Short mmCIF file of C-alpha atoms in Angstrom, two decimals:
data_model
loop_
_atom_site.label_atom_id
_atom_site.label_comp_id
_atom_site.label_asym_id
_atom_site.label_seq_id
_atom_site.Cartn_x
_atom_site.Cartn_y
_atom_site.Cartn_z
CA LYS A 1304 2.69 16.32 -12.25
CA ALA A 1305 -0.01 13.81 -13.01
CA GLY A 1306 -0.62 11.34 -10.38
CA VAL A 1307 -0.96 7.47 -10.92
CA THR A 1308 -3.93 6.68 -13.27
CA GLN A 1309 -5.79 3.27 -13.42
CA THR A 1310 -8.35 2.37 -15.95
CA PRO A 1311 -11.11 1.34 -15.78
CA ARG A 1312 -12.30 2.20 -12.28
CA TYR A 1313 -15.07 -0.28 -12.31
CA LEU A 1314 -15.46 -3.60 -13.63
CA ILE A 1315 -18.19 -6.28 -13.62
CA LYS A 1316 -17.34 -9.51 -14.99
CA THR A 1317 -18.80 -13.27 -14.61
CA ARG A 1318 -16.88 -16.36 -13.58
CA GLY A 1319 -14.50 -17.81 -16.15
CA GLN A 1320 -13.95 -14.51 -17.99
CA GLN A 1321 -10.79 -12.88 -18.00
CA VAL A 1322 -9.94 -9.06 -17.36
CA THR A 1323 -7.13 -6.63 -18.06
CA LEU A 1324 -6.42 -3.84 -15.85
CA SER A 1325 -4.17 -0.91 -16.80
CA CYS A 1326 -2.00 1.48 -14.74
CA SER A 1327 -0.05 4.46 -15.76
CA PRO A 1328 2.72 5.56 -13.32
CA ILE A 1329 3.80 9.02 -12.37
CA SER A 1330 5.74 10.33 -15.24
CA GLY A 1331 9.46 9.36 -14.69
CA HIS A 1332 8.68 6.50 -12.23
CA ARG A 1333 9.87 3.27 -13.77
CA SER A 1334 8.74 0.93 -11.26
CA VAL A 1335 5.05 -0.26 -10.65
CA SER A 1336 3.62 -2.70 -8.25
CA TRP A 1337 0.30 -4.29 -8.06
CA TYR A 1338 -1.71 -5.20 -5.02
CA GLN A 1339 -5.03 -6.97 -4.19
CA GLN A 1340 -7.08 -5.31 -1.45
CA THR A 1341 -10.08 -7.14 0.19
CA PRO A 1342 -11.60 -6.71 3.53
CA GLY A 1343 -10.82 -9.82 4.95
CA GLN A 1344 -6.99 -10.08 3.58
CA GLY A 1345 -5.93 -6.33 3.52
CA LEU A 1346 -3.37 -5.59 0.92
CA GLN A 1347 -1.89 -8.42 -0.64
CA PHE A 1348 1.22 -8.03 -2.93
CA LEU A 1349 0.74 -9.30 -6.41
CA PHE A 1350 3.89 -8.24 -8.40
CA GLU A 1351 6.43 -5.63 -9.19
CA TYR A 1352 7.63 -4.45 -12.54
CA PHE A 1353 10.72 -2.33 -13.37
CA SER A 1354 12.27 -1.86 -16.74
CA GLU A 1355 9.76 -4.03 -18.37
CA THR A 1356 10.91 -6.89 -16.06
CA GLN A 1357 9.31 -8.64 -13.15
CA ARG A 1358 11.34 -8.14 -10.13
CA ASN A 1359 9.15 -9.62 -7.26
CA LYS A 1360 6.08 -11.73 -7.45
CA GLY A 1361 3.69 -12.48 -4.42
CA ASN A 1362 1.71 -15.71 -3.68
CA PHE A 1363 -0.98 -15.63 -6.34
CA PRO A 1364 -1.91 -18.45 -8.69
CA GLY A 1365 -0.64 -18.22 -12.35
CA ARG A 1366 -4.05 -16.93 -13.40
CA PHE A 1367 -2.55 -13.51 -12.28
CA SER A 1368 -0.08 -12.35 -14.58
CA GLY A 1369 1.21 -8.82 -15.69
CA ARG A 1370 3.55 -6.90 -17.83
CA GLN A 1371 5.28 -3.61 -18.30
CA PHE A 1372 5.66 -1.55 -21.47
CA SER A 1373 8.56 0.47 -22.46
CA ASN A 1374 6.83 3.74 -21.54
CA SER A 1375 6.55 2.21 -17.85
CA ARG A 1376 2.78 1.75 -18.28
CA SER A 1377 1.47 -1.74 -16.76
CA GLU A 1378 -1.35 -4.05 -17.34
CA MET A 1379 -2.24 -7.00 -15.20
CA ASN A 1380 -4.55 -9.60 -16.52
CA VAL A 1381 -6.68 -12.14 -14.57
CA SER A 1382 -7.69 -15.26 -16.59
CA THR A 1383 -10.62 -17.66 -15.57
CA LEU A 1384 -12.04 -15.38 -12.90
CA GLU A 1385 -13.31 -16.69 -9.68
CA LEU A 1386 -15.77 -14.96 -7.45
CA GLY A 1387 -12.95 -14.70 -4.76
CA ASP A 1388 -11.17 -12.49 -7.30
CA SER A 1389 -13.56 -9.76 -6.71
CA ALA A 1390 -11.56 -7.19 -4.94
CA LEU A 1391 -10.08 -3.52 -5.33
CA TYR A 1392 -6.92 -3.56 -7.23
CA LEU A 1393 -4.26 -1.18 -6.48
CA CYS A 1394 -1.29 0.06 -8.52
CA ALA A 1395 1.54 2.08 -7.19
CA SER A 1396 4.50 3.72 -8.93
CA LEU A 1397 7.87 4.32 -7.62
CA ARG A 1398 10.82 6.27 -9.48
CA ALA A 1399 12.74 3.02 -8.59
CA PRO A 1400 12.59 -0.05 -6.55
CA GLY A 1401 13.32 -0.03 -3.01
CA THR A 1402 13.97 3.02 -0.81
CA ASP A 1403 11.44 5.22 -2.55
CA THR A 1404 7.97 5.99 -1.54
CA GLN A 1405 5.01 4.43 -3.31
CA TYR A 1406 2.28 6.55 -4.98
CA PHE A 1407 -0.81 4.66 -5.29
CA GLY A 1408 -3.60 4.93 -7.94
CA PRO A 1409 -7.12 5.08 -7.20
CA GLY A 1410 -7.79 1.36 -7.91
CA THR A 1411 -10.10 -0.57 -10.21
CA ARG A 1412 -12.99 -2.16 -8.44
CA LEU A 1413 -13.48 -5.70 -9.74
CA THR A 1414 -16.67 -7.29 -9.16
CA VAL A 1415 -16.96 -11.11 -10.35
CA LEU A 1416 -20.45 -12.32 -10.48
CA ALA B 1051 7.75 -15.23 7.65
CA GLN B 1052 8.33 -11.37 7.61
CA THR B 1053 5.23 -9.60 8.78
CA VAL B 1054 3.77 -6.27 9.80
CA THR B 1055 1.19 -6.59 12.57
CA GLN B 1056 -1.42 -3.87 13.35
CA SER B 1057 -3.27 -5.11 16.54
CA GLN B 1058 -5.97 -2.67 16.49
CA PRO B 1059 -8.65 -3.29 13.68
CA GLU B 1060 -10.59 -0.23 14.73
CA MET B 1061 -10.40 2.70 16.84
CA SER B 1062 -12.25 5.99 17.38
CA VAL B 1063 -11.05 9.42 18.71
CA GLN B 1064 -12.87 12.66 19.60
CA GLU B 1065 -12.26 15.46 17.35
CA ALA B 1066 -9.24 17.48 18.56
CA GLU B 1067 -7.96 14.61 20.78
CA THR B 1068 -4.88 12.61 20.24
CA VAL B 1069 -4.83 8.93 19.26
CA THR B 1070 -1.92 6.56 18.58
CA LEU B 1071 -1.99 3.60 16.06
CA SER B 1072 0.33 0.54 17.02
CA CYS B 1073 2.58 -1.19 14.53
CA THR B 1074 5.16 -3.84 15.09
CA TYR B 1075 7.13 -5.77 12.59
CA ASP B 1076 9.48 -8.42 12.16
CA THR B 1077 12.84 -8.29 10.37
CA SER B 1078 16.46 -9.25 10.70
CA GLU B 1079 17.70 -6.54 8.67
CA ASN B 1080 19.46 -3.43 10.00
CA ASN B 1081 18.42 -0.83 7.54
CA TYR B 1082 15.10 -0.62 6.24
CA TYR B 1083 12.27 2.01 5.75
CA LEU B 1084 8.69 1.98 7.46
CA PHE B 1085 5.86 3.80 6.25
CA TRP B 1086 2.29 4.72 7.41
CA TYR B 1087 -0.27 5.19 4.61
CA LYS B 1088 -3.72 6.56 5.03
CA GLN B 1089 -6.70 5.36 2.96
CA PRO B 1090 -9.78 7.71 3.25
CA PRO B 1091 -13.37 6.25 2.36
CA SER B 1092 -12.58 7.53 -1.29
CA ARG B 1093 -10.11 4.83 -1.33
CA GLN B 1094 -6.94 6.77 -2.74
CA MET B 1095 -3.84 5.58 -0.58
CA ILE B 1096 -1.56 8.36 0.35
CA LEU B 1097 1.68 8.41 2.23
CA VAL B 1098 1.45 9.92 5.85
CA ILE B 1099 4.76 9.63 7.05
CA ARG B 1100 8.20 7.67 6.51
CA GLN B 1101 10.88 6.81 8.73
CA GLU B 1102 14.39 5.27 7.84
CA ALA B 1103 15.64 2.80 10.31
CA TYR B 1104 19.09 4.18 10.35
CA LYS B 1105 17.93 7.56 11.87
CA GLN B 1106 17.19 7.63 15.58
CA GLN B 1107 15.15 10.80 15.42
CA ASN B 1108 11.25 10.11 15.15
CA ALA B 1109 9.88 11.51 11.78
CA THR B 1110 7.28 14.38 12.08
CA GLU B 1111 4.85 15.52 9.68
CA ASN B 1112 2.71 18.37 10.92
CA ARG B 1113 0.10 16.71 13.26
CA PHE B 1114 1.61 13.35 12.56
CA SER B 1115 4.60 11.74 14.50
CA VAL B 1116 5.93 8.22 14.95
CA ASN B 1117 7.48 6.55 17.98
CA PHE B 1118 9.95 4.45 16.38
CA GLN B 1119 11.55 1.97 18.64
CA LYS B 1120 14.05 -0.22 16.54
CA ALA B 1121 14.98 -2.68 19.22
CA ALA B 1122 11.28 -3.52 20.14
CA LYS B 1123 10.44 -3.24 16.27
CA SER B 1124 7.51 -0.92 16.84
CA PHE B 1125 6.65 1.98 14.74
CA SER B 1126 3.40 3.62 16.38
CA LEU B 1127 1.68 6.71 14.70
CA LYS B 1128 0.51 9.48 16.80
CA ILE B 1129 -2.09 11.97 15.19
CA SER B 1130 -2.53 15.08 17.33
CA ASP B 1131 -5.44 17.35 17.31
CA SER B 1132 -7.63 14.91 15.37
CA GLN B 1133 -9.68 16.08 12.55
CA LEU B 1134 -12.76 14.55 10.89
CA GLY B 1135 -10.60 14.28 7.77
CA ASP B 1136 -8.44 12.07 9.40
CA THR B 1137 -11.01 9.37 9.38
CA ALA B 1138 -9.54 6.56 7.27
CA MET B 1139 -7.94 3.19 7.08
CA TYR B 1140 -4.31 3.38 8.12
CA PHE B 1141 -1.59 0.94 6.80
CA CYS B 1142 1.59 0.49 8.46
CA ALA B 1143 4.21 -1.00 6.05
CA ARG B 1144 7.78 -1.63 5.52
CA ILE B 1145 10.29 -2.53 2.75
CA SER B 1146 11.78 -6.01 2.82
CA GLY B 1147 15.03 -6.79 1.82
CA THR B 1148 14.10 -7.77 -1.56
CA TYR B 1149 12.35 -4.42 -2.00
CA LYS B 1150 8.80 -5.82 -1.35
CA TYR B 1151 6.51 -3.74 0.59
CA ILE B 1152 4.91 -5.45 3.45
CA PHE B 1153 1.80 -4.10 4.52
CA GLY B 1154 -0.07 -4.66 7.99
CA THR B 1155 -3.96 -5.42 7.76
CA GLY B 1156 -4.93 -1.79 8.78
CA THR B 1157 -6.37 0.09 11.58
CA ARG B 1158 -9.88 1.69 10.81
CA LEU B 1159 -9.82 5.00 12.43
CA LYS B 1160 -12.98 7.03 13.04
CA VAL B 1161 -12.97 10.73 14.23
CA LEU B 1162 -16.10 11.65 16.15
CA ALA B 1163 -17.56 15.00 15.95
#
Protein backbone atom coordinates (compact mmCIF):
# COMPACT_ATOMS: atom_id res chain seq x y z
CA LYS A 1 0.00 0.00 0.00
CA ALA A 2 1.45 3.34 -1.00
CA GLY A 3 2.11 5.80 1.79
CA VAL A 4 1.18 9.43 2.09
CA THR A 5 2.66 11.49 -0.70
CA GLN A 6 3.30 15.21 -0.70
CA THR A 7 4.26 17.42 -3.59
CA PRO A 8 6.40 19.29 -4.12
CA ARG A 9 9.07 18.25 -1.66
CA TYR A 10 10.85 21.58 -1.77
CA LEU A 11 9.71 25.09 -2.64
CA ILE A 12 11.38 28.46 -2.67
CA LYS A 13 9.15 31.51 -2.87
CA THR A 14 9.48 35.20 -2.22
CA ARG A 15 7.48 37.35 0.15
CA GLY A 16 4.05 38.26 -1.11
CA GLN A 17 3.70 35.26 -3.37
CA GLN A 18 1.25 32.46 -2.82
CA VAL A 19 1.85 28.74 -2.74
CA THR A 20 -0.20 25.54 -3.03
CA LEU A 21 0.89 22.27 -1.49
CA SER A 22 -0.63 18.91 -2.28
CA CYS A 23 -1.17 15.78 -0.23
CA SER A 24 -2.44 12.38 -1.32
CA PRO A 25 -3.46 10.19 1.60
CA ILE A 26 -3.14 6.45 1.89
CA SER A 27 -5.71 4.66 -0.23
CA GLY A 28 -8.90 4.25 1.77
CA HIS A 29 -8.07 7.04 4.19
CA ARG A 30 -10.57 9.86 4.14
CA SER A 31 -9.14 12.24 6.71
CA VAL A 32 -6.22 14.55 6.08
CA SER A 33 -4.54 16.86 8.57
CA TRP A 34 -1.94 19.53 7.95
CA TYR A 35 0.80 20.69 10.29
CA GLN A 36 3.43 23.37 10.22
CA GLN A 37 6.73 22.36 11.76
CA THR A 38 9.37 24.91 12.74
CA PRO A 39 12.39 24.52 15.02
CA GLY A 40 11.03 26.99 17.53
CA GLN A 41 7.34 26.08 17.58
CA GLY A 42 7.37 22.34 17.01
CA LEU A 43 4.30 20.90 15.26
CA GLN A 44 1.44 23.30 14.95
CA PHE A 45 -1.92 22.01 13.77
CA LEU A 46 -3.30 23.85 10.75
CA PHE A 47 -6.51 22.08 9.83
CA GLU A 48 -8.16 18.75 9.25
CA TYR A 49 -10.42 17.65 6.43
CA PHE A 50 -12.77 14.72 6.30
CA SER A 51 -15.11 13.91 3.44
CA GLU A 52 -14.33 17.26 1.79
CA THR A 53 -15.30 19.21 4.90
CA GLN A 54 -13.03 21.07 7.27
CA ARG A 55 -13.55 19.50 10.70
CA ASN A 56 -10.94 21.27 12.78
CA LYS A 57 -8.88 24.37 12.42
CA GLY A 58 -5.82 25.59 14.29
CA ASN A 59 -4.87 29.13 15.22
CA PHE A 60 -3.47 30.35 11.96
CA PRO A 61 -4.38 33.49 10.01
CA GLY A 62 -6.80 33.41 7.12
CA ARG A 63 -3.88 33.41 4.68
CA PHE A 64 -3.73 29.68 5.33
CA SER A 65 -6.51 27.74 3.69
CA GLY A 66 -7.15 24.26 2.47
CA ARG A 67 -9.55 22.00 0.74
CA GLN A 68 -10.18 18.35 0.11
CA PHE A 69 -11.36 16.71 -3.05
CA SER A 70 -13.75 13.81 -3.54
CA ASN A 71 -10.81 11.41 -3.96
CA SER A 72 -9.55 12.54 -0.49
CA ARG A 73 -6.55 14.37 -1.90
CA SER A 74 -6.00 17.64 -0.13
CA GLU A 75 -4.36 20.93 -0.92
CA MET A 76 -3.32 23.75 1.31
CA ASN A 77 -2.74 27.26 0.12
CA VAL A 78 -0.81 30.07 1.70
CA SER A 79 -1.35 33.53 0.25
CA THR A 80 0.78 36.64 0.70
CA LEU A 81 3.74 34.68 1.98
CA GLU A 82 5.77 36.03 4.88
CA LEU A 83 9.29 35.14 5.96
CA GLY A 84 7.85 33.44 9.03
CA ASP A 85 5.98 30.97 6.85
CA SER A 86 9.24 29.19 6.11
CA ALA A 87 8.72 25.74 7.56
CA LEU A 88 8.24 22.07 6.92
CA TYR A 89 4.60 21.40 6.13
CA LEU A 90 3.48 17.94 7.04
CA CYS A 91 0.39 16.14 5.92
CA ALA A 92 -1.06 13.20 7.81
CA SER A 93 -3.77 10.79 6.81
CA LEU A 94 -6.18 8.71 8.86
CA ARG A 95 -8.91 6.29 7.94
CA ALA A 96 -11.33 8.51 9.86
CA PRO A 97 -11.09 11.23 12.48
CA GLY A 98 -10.55 10.42 16.10
CA THR A 99 -9.10 7.25 17.44
CA ASP A 100 -7.06 6.14 14.48
CA THR A 101 -3.31 6.53 14.03
CA GLN A 102 -1.99 9.27 11.79
CA TYR A 103 0.38 8.38 9.00
CA PHE A 104 2.63 11.21 7.93
CA GLY A 105 3.98 12.19 4.56
CA PRO A 106 7.58 13.27 4.00
CA GLY A 107 6.64 16.93 4.10
CA THR A 108 7.14 19.94 1.88
CA ARG A 109 9.99 22.24 2.82
CA LEU A 110 8.93 25.81 2.08
CA THR A 111 11.50 28.57 2.11
CA VAL A 112 10.32 32.15 1.82
CA LEU A 113 12.96 34.69 0.79
CA ALA B 1 -5.44 25.10 27.30
CA GLN B 2 -4.92 21.45 26.66
CA THR B 3 -1.21 20.81 26.40
CA VAL B 4 1.36 18.10 25.99
CA THR B 5 4.68 18.80 27.68
CA GLN B 6 8.03 17.25 26.93
CA SER B 7 10.46 18.70 29.42
CA GLN B 8 13.65 17.28 27.89
CA PRO B 9 14.61 19.17 24.71
CA GLU B 10 17.67 17.00 24.14
CA MET B 11 18.98 13.72 25.43
CA SER B 12 21.77 11.36 24.60
CA VAL B 13 22.35 7.71 25.38
CA GLN B 14 25.11 5.24 24.73
CA GLU B 15 24.41 2.49 22.26
CA ALA B 16 22.89 -0.62 23.90
CA GLU B 17 21.79 1.32 26.97
CA THR B 18 18.27 2.29 28.06
CA VAL B 19 16.79 5.76 27.93
CA THR B 20 13.46 7.18 29.07
CA LEU B 21 11.77 10.16 27.48
CA SER B 22 9.23 12.06 29.55
CA CYS B 23 5.82 13.37 28.58
CA THR B 24 3.02 14.87 30.62
CA TYR B 25 -0.32 16.11 29.39
CA ASP B 26 -3.34 17.98 30.45
CA THR B 27 -6.87 16.65 29.95
CA SER B 28 -10.23 16.45 31.61
CA GLU B 29 -11.33 13.50 29.53
CA ASN B 30 -11.45 9.92 30.70
CA ASN B 31 -10.97 8.13 27.42
CA TYR B 32 -8.32 9.23 24.97
CA TYR B 33 -5.34 8.00 22.99
CA LEU B 34 -1.66 8.78 23.47
CA PHE B 35 1.11 8.37 20.95
CA TRP B 36 4.84 8.55 20.54
CA TYR B 37 6.09 9.49 17.11
CA LYS B 38 9.63 9.38 15.85
CA GLN B 39 11.08 11.74 13.27
CA PRO B 40 14.54 10.65 12.06
CA PRO B 41 16.84 13.12 10.34
CA SER B 42 15.25 12.13 7.01
CA ARG B 43 12.12 13.88 8.37
CA GLN B 44 9.47 11.20 7.79
CA MET B 45 7.43 11.00 10.96
CA ILE B 46 6.50 7.46 11.98
CA LEU B 47 4.46 6.00 14.81
CA VAL B 48 6.47 4.31 17.54
CA ILE B 49 3.78 3.25 19.96
CA ARG B 50 0.23 4.09 21.02
CA GLN B 51 -1.67 3.71 24.27
CA GLU B 52 -5.40 3.71 24.89
CA ALA B 53 -6.19 5.45 28.15
CA TYR B 54 -8.82 2.92 29.23
CA LYS B 55 -6.26 0.12 29.08
CA GLN B 56 -4.27 -0.28 32.27
CA GLN B 57 -1.59 -2.40 30.66
CA ASN B 58 1.35 -0.44 29.31
CA ALA B 59 1.88 -0.74 25.57
CA THR B 60 5.01 -2.45 24.28
CA GLU B 61 6.50 -2.65 20.81
CA ASN B 62 9.73 -4.62 20.71
CA ARG B 63 12.38 -2.43 22.35
CA PHE B 64 9.91 0.39 22.96
CA SER B 65 7.59 0.49 25.94
CA VAL B 66 5.63 3.11 27.80
CA ASN B 67 5.01 3.87 31.42
CA PHE B 68 1.46 5.20 31.45
CA GLN B 69 0.38 6.79 34.72
CA LYS B 70 -3.17 7.97 34.13
CA ALA B 71 -3.70 9.68 37.46
CA ALA B 72 -0.44 11.58 37.11
CA LYS B 73 -1.14 12.26 33.41
CA SER B 74 2.26 10.97 32.53
CA PHE B 75 3.25 8.96 29.47
CA SER B 76 6.97 8.22 29.25
CA LEU B 77 8.72 6.23 26.55
CA LYS B 78 11.43 3.74 27.38
CA ILE B 79 13.85 2.63 24.69
CA SER B 80 15.82 -0.45 25.61
CA ASP B 81 19.04 -1.60 23.94
CA SER B 82 19.34 1.74 22.12
CA GLN B 83 20.55 1.58 18.54
CA LEU B 84 22.14 4.21 16.33
CA GLY B 85 18.99 4.17 14.21
CA ASP B 86 17.01 5.41 17.19
CA THR B 87 18.63 8.82 16.77
CA ALA B 88 15.68 11.07 16.01
CA MET B 89 13.27 13.65 17.28
CA TYR B 90 10.57 12.06 19.42
CA PHE B 91 7.15 13.62 19.78
CA CYS B 92 4.53 12.77 22.33
CA ALA B 93 0.94 13.41 21.24
CA ARG B 94 -2.63 12.83 22.26
CA ILE B 95 -6.02 13.21 20.68
CA SER B 96 -8.26 15.87 22.14
CA GLY B 97 -11.99 15.52 22.61
CA THR B 98 -12.58 17.21 19.27
CA TYR B 99 -10.32 14.64 17.62
CA LYS B 100 -7.51 17.14 17.20
CA TYR B 101 -3.99 15.89 17.69
CA ILE B 102 -1.93 17.84 20.20
CA PHE B 103 1.82 17.43 20.03
CA GLY B 104 4.57 18.16 22.48
CA THR B 105 7.57 20.21 21.41
CA GLY B 106 9.72 17.12 21.00
CA THR B 107 12.84 15.56 22.48
CA ARG B 108 15.92 15.26 20.32
CA LEU B 109 17.57 11.93 21.11
CA LYS B 110 21.09 11.13 20.05
CA VAL B 111 22.43 7.61 20.37
CA LEU B 112 26.19 7.59 20.77
CA ALA B 113 28.42 4.84 19.41
